[in-house]
């Protein structure tokens, strides 16, 4: 399969991707592409990345057999890739570290980032503190309210958190505002985009940094079980944790890849974030992908109980995998995600973030239909401390 | 001579308004008036939900216009109505997604039918512009590309070859909105483009008043003003808007006569 060579020179995965940005940024994107090409071809760059993955992030993260969960569900054996145990509590740190090192190589002193759930913001703040870069994080006011713990963590780590009050006051607006900052300060600033969205080379670069999740999983599967999993399940907002764990398995057709989008209050309520399920092809934030938009091409306001999934677009590589059938995508509601959340707490003593709780719910539906010889690998992309207030509120409301 | 080419018989003054802001009536009133006050072209902004090249003023204008139900279809109808009253060129300025959603070919056809002369799409660099270039050509529209102070020589050359009507020079690295001063490198930037292109060069972003217009007119062929005009429309006093445009006109004419 040609998946490993994508994107093409222009940043396309099939018809998805590209570079739809104001002219001011074209030079910066070309510079970033060149810097990344150079770094990606330099074994010393990857050696430093891997050393810090080990010593700073605590990689490799465990591949954990969720035996009690598996036994309760009956059927397939469920394994969790424990990205929740990575430093700062989610997979986001992998990409933040990679891009932080790249920013240093490019001589940039200032970093801007967007954050939804706050995990990418915290990861960026941590990496910038460590590497001596100035971090400015844009965050929607609604997300600042529901993820107040992460706002405090970012500030402790020395980042400046700038509230964004436009639109739905969530991730979409935070990205727009971060791009505006980048347009203005492009000479000395690197935009540390946190998901596999945005203009070329971001979708590729973010995937490459997150692919460490899939590579480790593959090695760990082979070492422990002598085989690959039958299913890999991961949540998809922009889709970086999913692309990270999917990508090293793309050429293994026996491994079924399933992305789980946020169905919010239900796919027919208009209050969800399921871009692949209900979107149309369009252009937002520099890339062509499936987008939730109205008939006039105005981008829709989205909803998910998981701030990290609350985004109207999705990475172009996911669009391509959906189109080619290499991966399939399903959607899970807020209520179902809460069930997945509580299920993992009760069976394994692990509090997942609300984002991967979507993946857990879907795995719990699938597992009983499979045999005990089959394996489901879930990317447990983050831990749930940040979501405790949201969950408490939702359970009080009887959601 | 096309309407757009005719606009450059003198130092051109091009105004931007967001369609439907503060109201449809206001758009229908001010756009024909702009011609009388001395503008040589008008950009009609079709509002988009995520205008990432725009500063606070045009963002707010766009959101308000969208709340009032402005759609691309309505913008096309208004353009046709304006065209029947005006002779100067009208251009649509919008982001790529509304165009893509409408259908690239259908949008160009409808724009041409409405008497629109060209399109400016700030998030569509030439690398992604092939489809729209073809469609605009088919319907006799100009597609205006943008250049920025950060554009390298090879990009300047590419835009010089592919932009039609004029080239839109973004004066600064940043979003739209009036600034106290324009960057010191502006003249050098315009000369770099001039060396590669025989197209008219218009400078926009950051233009706040006659002093800046005068400076721009020393080197460029036209000035584009948007956010400052929209701010004046918020106060609702047409004499202020008229005074502002006429001052710019005088500054450009003064400069034009000096050359």
XYZ file of C-alpha atoms in Angstrom:
658
model
C 0.000 0.000 0.000
C 1.186 3.480 -0.867
C 0.245 4.907 2.523
C 3.786 5.138 3.778
C 4.890 7.553 1.033
C 2.148 10.067 1.578
C 1.751 12.992 1.601
C 3.033 13.985 -1.833
C 5.309 16.968 -2.424
C 2.395 19.379 -2.176
C 1.198 17.899 1.089
C -1.706 15.900 -0.313
C -3.072 12.580 0.882
C -5.156 11.784 -2.180
C -7.399 14.819 -2.568
C -6.961 15.923 1.057
C -4.407 18.246 2.614
C -2.498 20.991 0.834
C -1.528 24.446 1.925
C -4.364 26.989 1.959
C -2.869 29.894 3.870
C -2.308 33.616 3.470
C 0.760 34.481 1.422
C 2.524 35.855 4.504
C 2.850 32.304 5.829
C 4.005 30.587 2.651
C 7.642 31.466 3.272
C 7.446 30.205 6.846
C 5.857 26.927 5.741
C 8.525 26.423 3.104
C 11.184 27.111 5.724
C 9.506 24.700 8.127
C 9.291 22.020 5.444
C 12.976 22.383 4.637
C 13.961 22.356 8.304
C 11.845 19.293 8.892
C 13.207 17.472 5.830
C 16.721 18.141 7.067
C 15.919 17.047 10.609
C 14.004 13.978 9.461
C 17.023 12.840 7.448
C 19.430 13.456 10.327
C 19.969 10.471 12.644
C 21.305 12.852 15.313
C 17.944 14.682 15.435
C 16.065 11.433 16.006
C 18.644 10.247 18.522
C 18.023 13.387 20.565
C 14.260 13.011 20.171
C 14.416 9.392 21.315
C 16.721 10.170 24.221
C 14.280 12.800 25.500
C 11.336 10.513 24.817
C 12.968 8.057 27.193
C 14.369 10.373 29.858
C 11.862 13.222 29.816
C 8.580 11.695 28.658
C 9.177 8.274 30.207
C 8.853 6.242 27.007
C 8.209 3.590 26.064
C 4.791 3.766 27.674
C 3.456 0.360 28.740
C 1.261 -1.895 26.667
C -1.121 -2.934 29.396
C -3.379 -6.007 29.222
C -6.728 -4.903 30.646
C -7.552 -8.377 31.941
C -10.389 -7.508 34.253
C -12.075 -5.335 31.631
C -11.603 -8.095 29.050
C -12.993 -10.738 31.406
C -16.026 -8.633 32.256
C -16.844 -7.986 28.608
C -16.054 -11.522 27.450
C -14.585 -11.970 24.006
C -11.471 -10.282 22.709
C -8.453 -9.447 24.819
C -8.153 -5.706 25.322
C -4.782 -3.988 25.509
C -4.224 -0.377 26.440
C -1.366 1.709 25.097
C -0.738 3.820 28.158
C -0.147 7.296 26.753
C -1.866 8.537 29.906
C 1.394 7.678 31.669
C 3.493 9.888 29.397
C 4.892 13.032 31.025
C 2.174 15.713 31.352
C -0.499 13.052 30.977
C -1.181 12.557 27.287
C 0.311 11.687 23.899
C 0.492 15.400 23.067
C 3.964 15.671 24.566
C 5.474 13.510 21.778
C 4.667 16.068 19.113
C 5.379 19.064 21.364
C 8.866 17.698 22.038
C 9.565 17.001 18.366
C 8.429 20.417 17.203
C 10.133 22.131 20.144
C 13.457 20.610 19.087
C 12.764 21.674 15.520
C 12.003 25.254 16.643
C 15.392 25.306 18.371
C 17.070 24.066 15.194
C 15.357 26.852 13.233
C 16.535 29.466 15.719
C 13.001 30.469 16.738
C 12.722 31.928 20.238
C 8.983 32.193 20.546
C 6.344 29.493 20.230
C 2.604 29.884 19.833
C 0.155 27.033 20.271
C -3.567 26.419 20.505
C -5.180 24.099 22.960
C -8.602 22.557 23.403
C -8.542 20.160 26.340
C -5.391 21.864 27.535
C -3.198 18.791 27.107
C -1.395 20.177 24.081
C -1.011 23.504 25.854
C 0.462 21.847 28.929
C 2.791 19.724 26.799
C 3.922 22.797 24.867
C 4.426 24.768 28.071
C 6.516 21.954 29.563
C 8.695 21.509 26.475
C 9.213 25.264 26.113
C 10.183 25.556 29.776
C 12.683 22.769 29.296
C 14.115 24.068 26.006
C 14.154 27.748 26.980
C 11.482 28.931 24.545
C 8.782 31.514 25.230
C 5.340 29.877 25.025
C 2.041 31.603 24.270
C -1.029 29.384 24.290
C -4.382 30.402 22.810
C -7.386 28.777 24.428
C -11.118 29.308 24.006
C -12.850 30.784 27.031
C -15.281 27.874 27.216
C -12.358 25.432 27.281
C -10.587 27.530 29.918
C -13.667 27.146 32.071
C -14.024 23.390 31.658
C -10.278 22.681 31.791
C -9.283 25.136 34.515
C -6.780 22.717 36.026
C -4.787 22.676 32.818
C -4.866 26.475 32.575
C -3.212 26.609 35.976
C -0.658 23.975 34.961
C 0.298 25.929 31.844
C 0.789 29.098 33.845
C 2.879 27.256 36.440
C 5.053 26.021 33.593
C 5.665 29.579 32.490
C 3.343 29.825 29.495
C 1.161 32.808 28.808
C -2.424 31.649 28.287
C -4.453 34.004 26.106
C -8.239 33.593 26.199
C -10.136 33.565 22.902
C -13.693 34.853 23.055
C -14.852 34.475 19.445
C -17.434 31.995 18.150
C -17.929 28.852 20.209
C -14.885 29.853 22.300
C -13.286 26.436 21.801
C -10.506 24.823 19.780
C -11.433 26.143 16.332
C -11.227 29.749 17.449
C -8.020 29.064 19.380
C -6.368 27.758 16.189
C -7.589 30.751 14.177
C -6.154 33.107 16.779
C -2.833 31.238 16.960
C -2.553 31.499 13.161
C -3.209 35.261 13.363
C -0.417 35.570 15.924
C 1.880 33.545 13.675
C 1.007 35.719 10.654
C 2.021 38.752 12.693
C 5.174 37.397 14.328
C 6.302 34.947 11.705
C 9.957 36.056 11.735
C 10.801 34.859 15.246
C 7.880 32.540 15.996
C 7.180 28.855 15.452
C 3.564 27.707 15.440
C 3.507 24.483 17.425
C 0.295 23.027 16.073
C -0.961 20.179 18.219
C -2.833 17.927 15.828
C -2.434 16.365 12.403
C -4.396 19.189 10.784
C -3.336 22.533 9.318
C -1.264 23.306 6.237
C 1.500 21.073 4.903
C 3.885 20.010 6.478
C 1.957 19.853 9.782
C -0.184 16.765 9.127
C 2.882 14.780 8.105
C 5.194 16.155 10.764
C 2.744 15.658 13.631
C 2.066 12.120 12.399
C 5.775 11.341 12.282
C 6.323 12.533 15.841
C 3.237 10.666 17.076
C 4.138 7.497 15.147
C 6.356 6.556 18.079
C 3.121 5.391 19.759
C 2.407 2.911 16.974
C 6.011 1.795 16.576
C 6.301 0.985 20.273
C 2.934 -0.773 20.243
C 4.034 -2.902 17.328
C 7.298 -3.907 19.023
C 5.521 -4.568 22.295
C 2.840 -6.699 20.638
C 5.414 -8.790 18.828
C 7.567 -9.177 21.945
C 4.708 -10.114 24.268
C 2.345 -12.005 21.970
C 4.314 -12.719 18.816
C 1.598 -11.174 16.662
C -0.134 -7.951 15.710
C -3.509 -6.836 17.074
C -6.709 -7.541 15.154
C -8.156 -4.123 15.863
C -6.709 -0.774 16.830
C -9.182 1.743 18.211
C -8.459 5.394 18.886
C -10.487 8.565 19.309
C -10.427 11.163 16.555
C -10.845 14.896 16.895
C -8.111 16.313 14.700
C -6.804 12.781 14.975
C -3.176 12.920 16.115
C -3.259 10.098 18.652
C -5.112 7.934 16.145
C -2.765 8.655 13.259
C 0.198 8.038 15.573
C -0.939 4.566 16.524
C -2.451 3.704 13.101
C 0.376 4.723 10.852
C 2.953 1.998 11.601
C 0.210 -0.586 10.916
C -1.125 0.853 7.669
C 0.671 -1.759 5.589
C -0.635 -4.646 7.703
C -4.036 -5.358 6.152
C -4.918 -7.903 8.861
C -5.000 -5.068 11.404
C -8.314 -3.232 11.326
C -8.079 0.450 12.180
C -11.076 2.150 13.778
C -11.301 5.855 14.573
C -13.955 7.028 17.007
C -15.409 10.486 16.535
C -17.475 12.445 19.025
C -21.211 12.137 18.367
C -21.842 14.659 21.158
C -25.530 14.823 21.973
C -26.299 12.663 18.944
C -25.457 12.820 15.239
C -28.912 14.124 14.406
C -28.914 16.915 16.981
C -26.419 19.095 15.149
C -24.440 19.160 18.390
C -21.483 16.907 17.732
C -17.962 16.937 16.307
C -18.149 14.011 13.890
C -16.533 15.558 10.797
C -16.072 12.272 8.956
C -19.568 11.028 9.747
C -21.421 14.203 8.871
C -18.999 16.599 7.172
C -18.457 17.761 3.609
C -15.100 18.403 1.965
C -13.905 21.942 2.550
C -10.960 24.097 3.538
C -10.265 25.289 7.063
C -7.074 26.264 8.852
C -4.933 25.646 5.812
C -6.017 22.151 4.833
C -8.649 20.433 2.719
C -10.551 17.840 4.697
C -14.011 16.802 5.807
C -15.559 19.713 7.662
C -18.721 20.357 9.588
C -20.181 23.320 7.753
C -23.510 24.748 6.740
C -24.874 24.950 3.189
C -23.129 28.281 2.660
C -19.704 26.970 3.617
C -19.689 28.625 7.036
C -17.969 26.429 9.596
C -20.350 24.939 12.148
C -20.141 25.271 15.883
C -19.387 21.864 17.297
C -19.974 20.112 20.567
C -18.377 17.297 22.494
C -18.105 16.598 26.192
C -14.412 16.023 25.412
C -12.795 19.373 24.685
C -10.007 17.663 22.747
C -12.482 16.282 20.200
C -14.486 19.480 19.856
C -13.274 20.499 16.397
C -15.147 20.819 13.072
C -12.334 19.399 10.912
C -10.192 16.267 10.885
C -6.701 15.448 9.683
C -6.393 14.949 5.900
C -4.739 11.558 6.313
C -7.807 10.260 8.146
C -9.976 11.548 5.285
C -7.751 9.600 2.919
C -7.908 6.398 4.969
C -11.670 6.707 5.162
C -11.877 7.259 1.410
C -9.623 4.296 0.600
C -11.274 2.108 3.227
C -8.006 1.509 5.067
C -9.590 2.726 8.293
C -13.210 2.921 9.349
C -14.735 5.577 11.536
C -17.585 5.405 13.990
C -19.086 7.927 16.396
C -19.814 7.707 20.126
C -22.038 10.099 22.100
C -21.230 12.061 25.252
C -23.354 9.692 27.288
C -21.661 6.615 25.866
C -18.241 8.149 26.461
C -19.193 8.645 30.099
C -20.064 4.947 30.263
C -16.657 4.097 28.814
C -15.039 6.438 31.308
C -16.733 4.815 34.291
C -16.158 1.316 32.948
C -12.398 1.754 32.854
C -12.346 3.391 36.294
C -14.300 0.498 37.795
C -12.564 -2.419 36.100
C -8.962 -1.341 35.874
C -8.535 1.500 38.364
C -7.536 3.831 35.548
C -9.187 7.223 35.051
C -9.094 7.904 31.313
C -9.486 11.279 29.682
C -12.921 11.818 28.138
C -11.377 11.717 24.660
C -10.137 8.085 24.776
C -13.244 7.202 26.799
C -14.958 7.345 23.384
C -12.564 4.661 22.127
C -13.078 2.565 25.249
C -16.834 2.615 24.773
C -16.552 1.423 21.203
C -14.090 -1.313 22.167
C -16.493 -2.456 24.856
C -19.199 -2.834 22.188
C -16.908 -4.718 19.842
C -15.080 -7.042 22.256
C -18.005 -9.374 23.089
C -18.492 -10.060 19.371
C -14.939 -11.380 19.060
C -13.130 -14.485 20.245
C -10.624 -14.699 23.136
C -7.871 -15.311 20.573
C -8.368 -11.826 19.165
C -6.738 -8.640 20.373
C -8.111 -5.114 20.529
C -5.519 -2.409 21.081
C -6.878 0.886 22.402
C -4.845 4.045 22.416
C -5.444 5.371 25.921
C -4.303 8.777 24.780
C -4.551 10.674 28.049
C -5.461 10.574 31.698
C -8.668 11.948 33.078
C -7.672 14.197 35.979
C -8.479 17.254 33.855
C -12.010 15.992 33.290
C -13.078 15.278 36.841
C -15.179 18.444 37.133
C -16.824 17.881 33.756
C -17.664 14.291 34.651
C -18.975 15.263 38.086
C -21.188 17.901 36.489
C -22.446 15.523 33.793
C -23.225 12.758 36.279
C -25.038 15.215 38.551
C -27.139 16.267 35.594
C -27.883 12.609 35.006
C -26.495 12.616 31.473
C -10.040 48.236 -21.784
C -11.517 46.164 -18.945
C -13.148 47.947 -16.054
C -10.325 46.851 -13.792
C -7.596 48.098 -16.137
C -9.427 51.431 -16.448
C -9.229 51.854 -12.669
C -5.501 52.463 -12.958
C -5.659 55.523 -15.209
C -4.872 57.395 -11.997
C -3.529 56.316 -8.613
C -6.289 53.913 -7.682
C -8.271 54.040 -4.473
C -9.963 50.754 -3.673
C -12.326 50.433 -0.717
C -13.347 47.272 1.109
C -16.733 46.795 2.736
C -18.142 43.698 4.386
C -21.422 42.977 2.625
C -24.342 43.372 4.992
C -22.458 45.280 7.639
C -23.817 47.027 9.511
C -26.865 46.243 7.335
C -27.815 45.403 3.764
C -29.245 48.906 3.402
C -25.942 50.408 4.511
C -24.070 48.388 1.877
C -26.486 49.463 -0.835
C -26.051 53.064 0.239
C -22.305 53.319 0.735
C -20.974 51.343 -2.213
C -22.415 53.612 -4.949
C -21.470 56.617 -2.815
C -17.840 55.421 -2.733
C -17.682 55.856 -6.493
C -18.888 59.431 -6.193
C -16.412 60.179 -3.403
C -13.483 59.147 -5.575
C -12.959 55.393 -5.300
C -11.786 53.498 -8.376
C -12.939 50.078 -7.253
C -14.766 48.347 -4.404
C -14.050 45.022 -2.764
C -17.234 43.397 -1.541
C -16.349 41.150 1.383
C -18.435 37.993 1.560
C -18.382 37.185 5.266
C -16.790 33.929 6.443
C -17.041 32.350 9.884
C -13.267 31.973 10.341
C -11.543 34.939 8.690
C -7.977 34.121 9.654
C -6.304 36.950 7.725
C -8.499 39.577 9.330
C -8.037 41.689 12.431
C -10.659 42.576 15.025
C -12.651 45.082 12.937
C -13.368 42.889 9.923
C -13.813 39.810 12.129
C -16.551 41.596 14.032
C -18.123 42.930 10.847
C -18.114 39.409 9.382
C -19.714 37.826 12.449
C -22.385 40.501 12.577
C -23.139 40.127 8.869
C -23.433 36.355 9.261
C -25.770 36.772 12.216
C -27.939 38.910 9.961
C -28.180 36.080 7.475
C -25.786 37.246 4.773
C -25.017 34.398 2.347
C -22.886 34.201 -0.807
C -26.116 34.014 -2.813
C -27.368 37.252 -1.280
C -23.973 38.865 -1.942
C -24.302 37.911 -5.607
C -27.757 39.495 -5.765
C -26.541 42.663 -4.074
C -23.556 42.833 -6.414
C -25.903 42.688 -9.406
C -27.992 45.478 -7.957
C -24.897 47.607 -7.266
C -23.491 46.908 -10.707
C -26.590 48.395 -12.301
C -25.839 51.691 -10.552
C -22.057 51.857 -10.924
C -19.265 51.826 -13.477
C -16.144 51.201 -11.343
C -14.941 47.606 -10.866
C -16.405 45.422 -8.161
C -14.405 42.566 -6.717
C -15.435 39.844 -4.325
C -13.113 39.236 -1.430
C -13.760 36.104 0.569
C -12.123 32.943 1.847
C -11.882 29.780 -0.172
C -14.379 27.611 1.691
C -17.533 29.562 0.795
C -16.410 29.462 -2.866
C -15.664 25.741 -2.711
C -18.972 25.099 -1.012
C -20.878 27.080 -3.659
C -18.979 25.213 -6.371
C -15.929 26.862 -7.917
C -17.338 26.943 -11.435
C -20.843 27.921 -10.360
C -19.511 30.728 -8.181
C -17.452 32.187 -11.002
C -20.349 31.954 -13.412
C -22.694 33.645 -10.945
C -20.121 36.338 -10.132
C -19.672 37.160 -13.797
C -23.441 37.303 -14.261
C -23.682 39.739 -11.376
C -21.204 42.002 -13.120
C -18.359 41.336 -10.707
C -14.918 41.901 -12.249
C -12.613 39.803 -10.115
C -11.953 37.735 -7.011
C -9.500 38.074 -4.138
C -9.124 34.985 -1.927
C -6.541 35.605 0.805
C -6.200 31.950 1.858
C -5.664 30.681 -1.682
C -2.010 30.862 -2.728
C -1.147 30.141 -6.389
C -0.091 26.590 -5.431
C -3.750 25.779 -4.735
C -5.284 28.144 -7.248
C -5.374 26.115 -10.453
C -9.050 25.253 -10.379
C -10.157 28.784 -9.561
C -7.788 30.248 -12.154
C -9.355 28.130 -14.851
C -12.900 28.950 -13.795
C -12.266 32.696 -13.453
C -10.686 32.710 -16.915
C -13.649 30.879 -18.394
C -16.026 33.534 -17.153
C -13.834 36.551 -17.847
C -13.046 37.329 -14.205
C -9.691 38.415 -12.877
C -8.149 36.420 -10.030
C -5.979 38.693 -7.939
C -3.177 37.008 -5.998
C -1.471 38.499 -2.989
C 2.160 39.013 -2.082
C 3.636 39.775 1.325
C 6.891 41.281 2.546
C 7.962 37.715 3.355
C 7.470 36.490 -0.244
C 10.685 35.187 -1.772
C 11.799 36.114 -5.321
C 10.558 32.849 -6.833
C 7.114 33.411 -5.322
C 7.044 36.996 -6.572
C 7.797 35.693 -10.034
C 5.059 33.089 -9.824
C 2.429 35.590 -8.681
C 3.606 38.097 -11.309
C 2.919 35.493 -13.967
C -0.420 34.299 -12.646
C -2.176 37.238 -10.974
C -4.677 39.015 -13.209
C -5.983 42.584 -12.938
C -3.457 43.690 -10.365
C -1.291 42.303 -7.574
C -2.410 42.855 -3.998
C 0.610 43.697 -1.862
C 0.064 43.069 1.830
C 1.996 45.942 3.411
C 2.997 44.131 6.572
C 3.274 40.753 8.236
C -0.010 40.621 10.062
C -3.768 40.712 9.787
C -5.978 43.478 8.391
C -6.536 46.599 10.469
C -5.287 50.193 10.622
C -1.768 50.756 11.966
C -0.024 53.898 13.201
C 2.779 53.356 10.745
C 3.645 51.129 7.834
C 6.861 49.099 7.895
C 10.101 50.808 6.775
C 10.745 48.164 4.119
C 7.571 48.920 2.171
C 9.228 50.821 -0.693
C 11.854 48.118 -1.153
C 9.133 45.469 -1.175
C 7.161 47.302 -3.876
C 10.328 47.724 -5.978
C 11.102 44.027 -5.716
C 7.686 43.231 -7.147
C 7.871 46.023 -9.716
C 11.070 44.533 -11.087
C 9.205 41.299 -11.879
C 5.812 42.499 -13.039
C 4.130 44.959 -15.339
C 0.778 44.545 -13.529
C -0.579 47.397 -11.402
C 0.441 47.034 -7.743
C -2.011 47.883 -4.967
C -1.031 48.055 -1.331
C -3.448 47.118 1.425
C -3.518 46.168 5.149
C -2.811 48.824 7.742
C -3.794 51.916 5.750
C -5.220 54.369 8.273
C -5.171 57.766 6.558
C -3.902 60.168 3.882
C -0.280 60.297 5.040
C 0.100 56.555 4.529
C -1.778 56.698 1.240
C 0.581 59.383 0.017
C 3.582 57.314 0.965
C 2.189 54.243 -0.764
C 1.309 56.203 -3.888
C 4.931 57.256 -4.305
C 5.788 53.716 -5.261
C 2.583 51.765 -5.941
C -0.357 52.149 -8.309
C -3.131 51.951 -5.813
C -4.190 51.847 -2.176
C -6.723 49.528 -0.560
C -8.541 50.654 2.566
C -10.907 48.501 4.598
C -10.926 48.348 8.372
C -10.716 52.109 8.924
C -13.701 52.665 6.644
C -15.680 49.993 8.471
C -14.864 51.638 11.794
C -16.257 54.893 10.417
C -19.379 53.089 9.253
C -19.977 51.982 12.816
C -20.537 55.582 13.890
C -23.153 55.846 11.165
C -22.228 59.383 10.070
C -21.851 59.355 6.257
C -20.057 62.706 6.255
C -17.169 61.172 8.182
C -16.908 58.304 5.713
C -17.081 60.752 2.836
C -14.459 63.004 4.421
C -12.121 60.084 4.960
C -12.398 58.792 1.379
C -12.042 62.256 -0.094
C -8.920 62.909 1.954
C -7.421 59.713 0.607
C -8.434 60.726 -2.916
C -6.736 64.082 -2.532
C -3.606 62.501 -1.109
C -3.397 60.129 -4.077
C -4.111 62.845 -6.637
C -1.514 65.100 -5.043
C 1.004 62.323 -5.194
C -0.015 61.391 -8.733
C 0.552 64.979 -9.902
C 3.985 65.076 -8.314
C 5.243 62.135 -10.327
